[in-house]
Amino acid sequence: MMAETTVWWSAVERLVSLLRVHPSLIGSVDVHTGWPGDLHRKPEMVFVDELSSTEDRPVMKSGRQVRDESFRLPLIVVITGRGDLDSTLCRTSAVVAAIQDVLADEPALSDLDGVLFGWVAEKSMSCGQTPEGPIGTARVVVDVTARLN
């Protein structure tokens, strides 16, 4: 089925809900639809960063146009509270792997109306030492393609 208007916020909500119940994230990682600010309570979190979107019209016809919407859902991973850089990087990698796992199992985001598929298009990771201890960060960009009517 095709959606009639943009589905990017629905896709964010669905992806966040799927991540919240992933076995390796449940109970230890806060997952948010945006930067949580002071709501962040745990040393591990994932949040959605700035969304971007483009639209194409695969076929021009009279009347309402069918559109292909492509959008990016960048996820930011932040890991703190680990004893050393190696364990911080290891946990950061495990959280990135959980995101990949969710999209491998649910490329259409649980058949969200209009979504054709989503996949991990880019990822990057770094780790550094702060006075409070090591901090690991990753950026995982999920590309989603949807068909709109």
PDB file of C-alpha atoms in Angstrom:
ATOM      1  CA  MET A   1       0.000   0.000   0.000  1.00  0.00           C
ATOM      2  CA  MET A   2       1.181   3.547  -0.690  1.00  0.00           C
ATOM      3  CA  ALA A   3       1.081   6.418   1.759  1.00  0.00           C
ATOM      4  CA  GLU A   4      -0.335   9.732   0.592  1.00  0.00           C
ATOM      5  CA  THR A   5       2.046  12.064   2.421  1.00  0.00           C
ATOM      6  CA  THR A   6       5.558  11.861   3.799  1.00  0.00           C
ATOM      7  CA  VAL A   7       6.187   8.939   6.141  1.00  0.00           C
ATOM      8  CA  TRP A   8       9.507  10.052   7.576  1.00  0.00           C
ATOM      9  CA  TRP A   9       8.207  10.754  11.093  1.00  0.00           C
ATOM     10  CA  SER A  10       6.297   7.454  11.112  1.00  0.00           C
ATOM     11  CA  ALA A  11       9.524   5.748  10.022  1.00  0.00           C
ATOM     12  CA  VAL A  12      11.433   7.407  12.891  1.00  0.00           C
ATOM     13  CA  GLU A  13       8.838   6.255  15.412  1.00  0.00           C
ATOM     14  CA  ARG A  14       8.808   2.707  14.009  1.00  0.00           C
ATOM     15  CA  LEU A  15      12.604   2.396  13.922  1.00  0.00           C
ATOM     16  CA  VAL A  16      12.884   3.719  17.489  1.00  0.00           C
ATOM     17  CA  SER A  17      10.234   1.275  18.704  1.00  0.00           C
ATOM     18  CA  LEU A  18      12.030  -1.639  17.009  1.00  0.00           C
ATOM     19  CA  LEU A  19      15.358  -0.606  18.554  1.00  0.00           C
ATOM     20  CA  ARG A  20      13.822  -0.272  22.026  1.00  0.00           C
ATOM     21  CA  VAL A  21      12.859  -3.954  22.043  1.00  0.00           C
ATOM     22  CA  HIS A  22      16.045  -5.371  20.499  1.00  0.00           C
ATOM     23  CA  PRO A  23      17.462  -7.977  22.931  1.00  0.00           C
ATOM     24  CA  SER A  24      20.938  -6.437  23.135  1.00  0.00           C
ATOM     25  CA  LEU A  25      19.585  -2.923  23.774  1.00  0.00           C
ATOM     26  CA  ILE A  26      16.590  -3.499  26.047  1.00  0.00           C
ATOM     27  CA  GLY A  27      17.109  -2.187  29.552  1.00  0.00           C
ATOM     28  CA  SER A  28      20.576  -0.735  28.965  1.00  0.00           C
ATOM     29  CA  VAL A  29      20.234   1.756  26.089  1.00  0.00           C
ATOM     30  CA  ASP A  30      17.948   4.802  26.049  1.00  0.00           C
ATOM     31  CA  VAL A  31      16.557   5.191  22.514  1.00  0.00           C
ATOM     32  CA  HIS A  32      15.033   8.573  21.627  1.00  0.00           C
ATOM     33  CA  THR A  33      13.338  10.139  18.607  1.00  0.00           C
ATOM     34  CA  GLY A  34      15.564  13.201  19.049  1.00  0.00           C
ATOM     35  CA  TRP A  35      18.270  14.672  21.278  1.00  0.00           C
ATOM     36  CA  PRO A  36      17.038  13.880  24.809  1.00  0.00           C
ATOM     37  CA  GLY A  37      18.902  16.642  26.658  1.00  0.00           C
ATOM     38  CA  ASP A  38      18.385  16.291  30.410  1.00  0.00           C
ATOM     39  CA  LEU A  39      16.061  13.293  29.935  1.00  0.00           C
ATOM     40  CA  HIS A  40      19.072  11.093  29.235  1.00  0.00           C
ATOM     41  CA  ARG A  41      19.538   8.890  32.300  1.00  0.00           C
ATOM     42  CA  LYS A  42      21.661   5.941  31.233  1.00  0.00           C
ATOM     43  CA  PRO A  43      25.315   5.829  30.142  1.00  0.00           C
ATOM     44  CA  GLU A  44      24.248   4.430  26.757  1.00  0.00           C
ATOM     45  CA  MET A  45      21.918   6.122  24.294  1.00  0.00           C
ATOM     46  CA  VAL A  46      20.820   6.275  20.680  1.00  0.00           C
ATOM     47  CA  PHE A  47      18.954   9.241  19.255  1.00  0.00           C
ATOM     48  CA  VAL A  48      17.771  10.402  15.841  1.00  0.00           C
ATOM     49  CA  ASP A  49      19.612  13.433  14.460  1.00  0.00           C
ATOM     50  CA  GLU A  50      18.545  15.847  11.678  1.00  0.00           C
ATOM     51  CA  LEU A  51      16.317  14.294   8.983  1.00  0.00           C
ATOM     52  CA  SER A  52      16.641  15.074   5.283  1.00  0.00           C
ATOM     53  CA  SER A  53      14.512  14.045   2.330  1.00  0.00           C
ATOM     54  CA  THR A  54      14.213  14.202  -1.452  1.00  0.00           C
ATOM     55  CA  GLU A  55      11.348  13.350  -3.794  1.00  0.00           C
ATOM     56  CA  ASP A  56      11.272  12.085  -7.369  1.00  0.00           C
ATOM     57  CA  ARG A  57       8.400  11.501  -9.725  1.00  0.00           C
ATOM     58  CA  PRO A  58       9.083   8.221 -11.512  1.00  0.00           C
ATOM     59  CA  VAL A  59       6.207   8.708 -13.972  1.00  0.00           C
ATOM     60  CA  MET A  60       4.624  11.971 -15.019  1.00  0.00           C
ATOM     61  CA  LYS A  61       0.889  11.762 -15.570  1.00  0.00           C
ATOM     62  CA  SER A  62      -2.163  13.922 -15.171  1.00  0.00           C
ATOM     63  CA  GLY A  63      -3.806  14.109 -11.768  1.00  0.00           C
ATOM     64  CA  ARG A  64      -2.192  13.210  -8.475  1.00  0.00           C
ATOM     65  CA  GLN A  65       1.446  12.260  -8.896  1.00  0.00           C
ATOM     66  CA  VAL A  66       3.059   9.107  -7.552  1.00  0.00           C
ATOM     67  CA  ARG A  67       6.267  10.135  -5.769  1.00  0.00           C
ATOM     68  CA  ASP A  68       9.301   8.245  -4.574  1.00  0.00           C
ATOM     69  CA  GLU A  69      10.543   9.732  -1.323  1.00  0.00           C
ATOM     70  CA  SER A  70      14.074   9.013  -0.162  1.00  0.00           C
ATOM     71  CA  PHE A  71      15.065  10.121   3.286  1.00  0.00           C
ATOM     72  CA  ARG A  72      17.951   9.769   5.711  1.00  0.00           C
ATOM     73  CA  LEU A  73      17.519   8.887   9.370  1.00  0.00           C
ATOM     74  CA  PRO A  74      20.876   9.521  11.056  1.00  0.00           C
ATOM     75  CA  LEU A  75      21.213   7.757  14.400  1.00  0.00           C
ATOM     76  CA  ILE A  76      23.753   8.946  16.949  1.00  0.00           C
ATOM     77  CA  VAL A  77      25.125   6.401  19.434  1.00  0.00           C
ATOM     78  CA  VAL A  78      26.794   7.602  22.643  1.00  0.00           C
ATOM     79  CA  ILE A  79      28.431   5.165  25.066  1.00  0.00           C
ATOM     80  CA  THR A  80      29.935   6.222  28.412  1.00  0.00           C
ATOM     81  CA  GLY A  81      30.541   4.555  31.751  1.00  0.00           C
ATOM     82  CA  ARG A  82      32.939   1.872  30.547  1.00  0.00           C
ATOM     83  CA  GLY A  83      36.309   1.346  32.199  1.00  0.00           C
ATOM     84  CA  ASP A  84      38.582   1.721  29.185  1.00  0.00           C
ATOM     85  CA  LEU A  85      38.713   2.632  25.506  1.00  0.00           C
ATOM     86  CA  ASP A  86      38.624  -0.989  24.316  1.00  0.00           C
ATOM     87  CA  SER A  87      35.452  -1.912  26.196  1.00  0.00           C
ATOM     88  CA  THR A  88      33.858   1.390  25.139  1.00  0.00           C
ATOM     89  CA  LEU A  89      34.606   0.710  21.451  1.00  0.00           C
ATOM     90  CA  CYS A  90      33.422  -2.872  21.822  1.00  0.00           C
ATOM     91  CA  ARG A  91      30.063  -1.752  23.252  1.00  0.00           C
ATOM     92  CA  THR A  92      29.715   1.016  20.668  1.00  0.00           C
ATOM     93  CA  SER A  93      30.257  -1.600  17.947  1.00  0.00           C
ATOM     94  CA  ALA A  94      27.659  -3.887  19.542  1.00  0.00           C
ATOM     95  CA  VAL A  95      25.035  -1.119  19.526  1.00  0.00           C
ATOM     96  CA  VAL A  96      25.807  -0.347  15.854  1.00  0.00           C
ATOM     97  CA  ALA A  97      25.457  -4.076  15.105  1.00  0.00           C
ATOM     98  CA  ALA A  98      22.045  -4.089  16.820  1.00  0.00           C
ATOM     99  CA  ILE A  99      20.880  -1.266  14.529  1.00  0.00           C
ATOM    100  CA  GLN A 100      22.079  -3.261  11.508  1.00  0.00           C
ATOM    101  CA  ASP A 101      20.338  -6.347  12.878  1.00  0.00           C
ATOM    102  CA  VAL A 102      16.997  -4.540  13.219  1.00  0.00           C
ATOM    103  CA  LEU A 103      17.159  -3.360   9.605  1.00  0.00           C
ATOM    104  CA  ALA A 104      18.210  -6.804   8.358  1.00  0.00           C
ATOM    105  CA  ASP A 105      15.132  -8.307  10.045  1.00  0.00           C
ATOM    106  CA  GLU A 106      12.742  -5.452   9.231  1.00  0.00           C
ATOM    107  CA  PRO A 107      13.866  -3.682   6.022  1.00  0.00           C
ATOM    108  CA  ALA A 108      10.317  -2.362   5.437  1.00  0.00           C
ATOM    109  CA  LEU A 109      10.099  -1.252   9.106  1.00  0.00           C
ATOM    110  CA  SER A 110       7.414  -3.828   9.926  1.00  0.00           C
ATOM    111  CA  ASP A 111       5.519  -3.086   6.726  1.00  0.00           C
ATOM    112  CA  LEU A 112       5.054   0.588   7.509  1.00  0.00           C
ATOM    113  CA  ASP A 113       2.609   2.006   4.959  1.00  0.00           C
ATOM    114  CA  GLY A 114       4.535   3.396   2.001  1.00  0.00           C
ATOM    115  CA  VAL A 115       8.004   2.186   3.033  1.00  0.00           C
ATOM    116  CA  LEU A 116       9.629   0.030   0.385  1.00  0.00           C
ATOM    117  CA  PHE A 117      12.905  -0.613   2.217  1.00  0.00           C
ATOM    118  CA  GLY A 118      15.480   0.810   4.582  1.00  0.00           C
ATOM    119  CA  TRP A 119      19.155  -0.021   5.001  1.00  0.00           C
ATOM    120  CA  VAL A 120      22.309   1.178   6.716  1.00  0.00           C
ATOM    121  CA  ALA A 121      23.945   3.419   4.113  1.00  0.00           C
ATOM    122  CA  GLU A 122      26.817   4.832   6.189  1.00  0.00           C
ATOM    123  CA  LYS A 123      28.402   4.348   9.553  1.00  0.00           C
ATOM    124  CA  SER A 124      31.287   5.898  11.432  1.00  0.00           C
ATOM    125  CA  MET A 125      32.638   5.437  14.933  1.00  0.00           C
ATOM    126  CA  SER A 126      35.155   7.052  17.254  1.00  0.00           C
ATOM    127  CA  CYS A 127      36.262   6.831  20.846  1.00  0.00           C
ATOM    128  CA  GLY A 128      38.132   9.234  23.083  1.00  0.00           C
ATOM    129  CA  GLN A 129      39.199   9.807  26.645  1.00  0.00           C
ATOM    130  CA  THR A 130      37.640  12.551  28.788  1.00  0.00           C
ATOM    131  CA  PRO A 131      38.287  13.501  32.435  1.00  0.00           C
ATOM    132  CA  GLU A 132      35.093  11.564  33.293  1.00  0.00           C
ATOM    133  CA  GLY A 133      36.255   8.469  31.395  1.00  0.00           C
ATOM    134  CA  PRO A 134      36.079   7.119  27.859  1.00  0.00           C
ATOM    135  CA  ILE A 135      33.274   8.068  25.491  1.00  0.00           C
ATOM    136  CA  GLY A 136      32.365   6.198  22.337  1.00  0.00           C
ATOM    137  CA  THR A 137      30.260   7.700  19.579  1.00  0.00           C
ATOM    138  CA  ALA A 138      28.918   6.377  16.317  1.00  0.00           C
ATOM    139  CA  ARG A 139      26.819   7.781  13.517  1.00  0.00           C
ATOM    140  CA  VAL A 140      24.660   5.304  11.627  1.00  0.00           C
ATOM    141  CA  VAL A 141      22.784   6.696   8.626  1.00  0.00           C
ATOM    142  CA  VAL A 142      19.700   4.751   7.619  1.00  0.00           C
ATOM    143  CA  ASP A 143      18.401   5.451   4.109  1.00  0.00           C
ATOM    144  CA  VAL A 144      14.704   4.780   3.540  1.00  0.00           C
ATOM    145  CA  THR A 145      12.777   4.717   0.284  1.00  0.00           C
ATOM    146  CA  ALA A 146       9.000   5.161   0.301  1.00  0.00           C
ATOM    147  CA  ARG A 147       6.336   5.308  -2.407  1.00  0.00           C
ATOM    148  CA  LEU A 148       3.764   8.061  -2.000  1.00  0.00           C
ATOM    149  CA  ASN A 149       0.501   8.397  -3.875  1.00  0.00           C
TER     150      ASN A 149
END
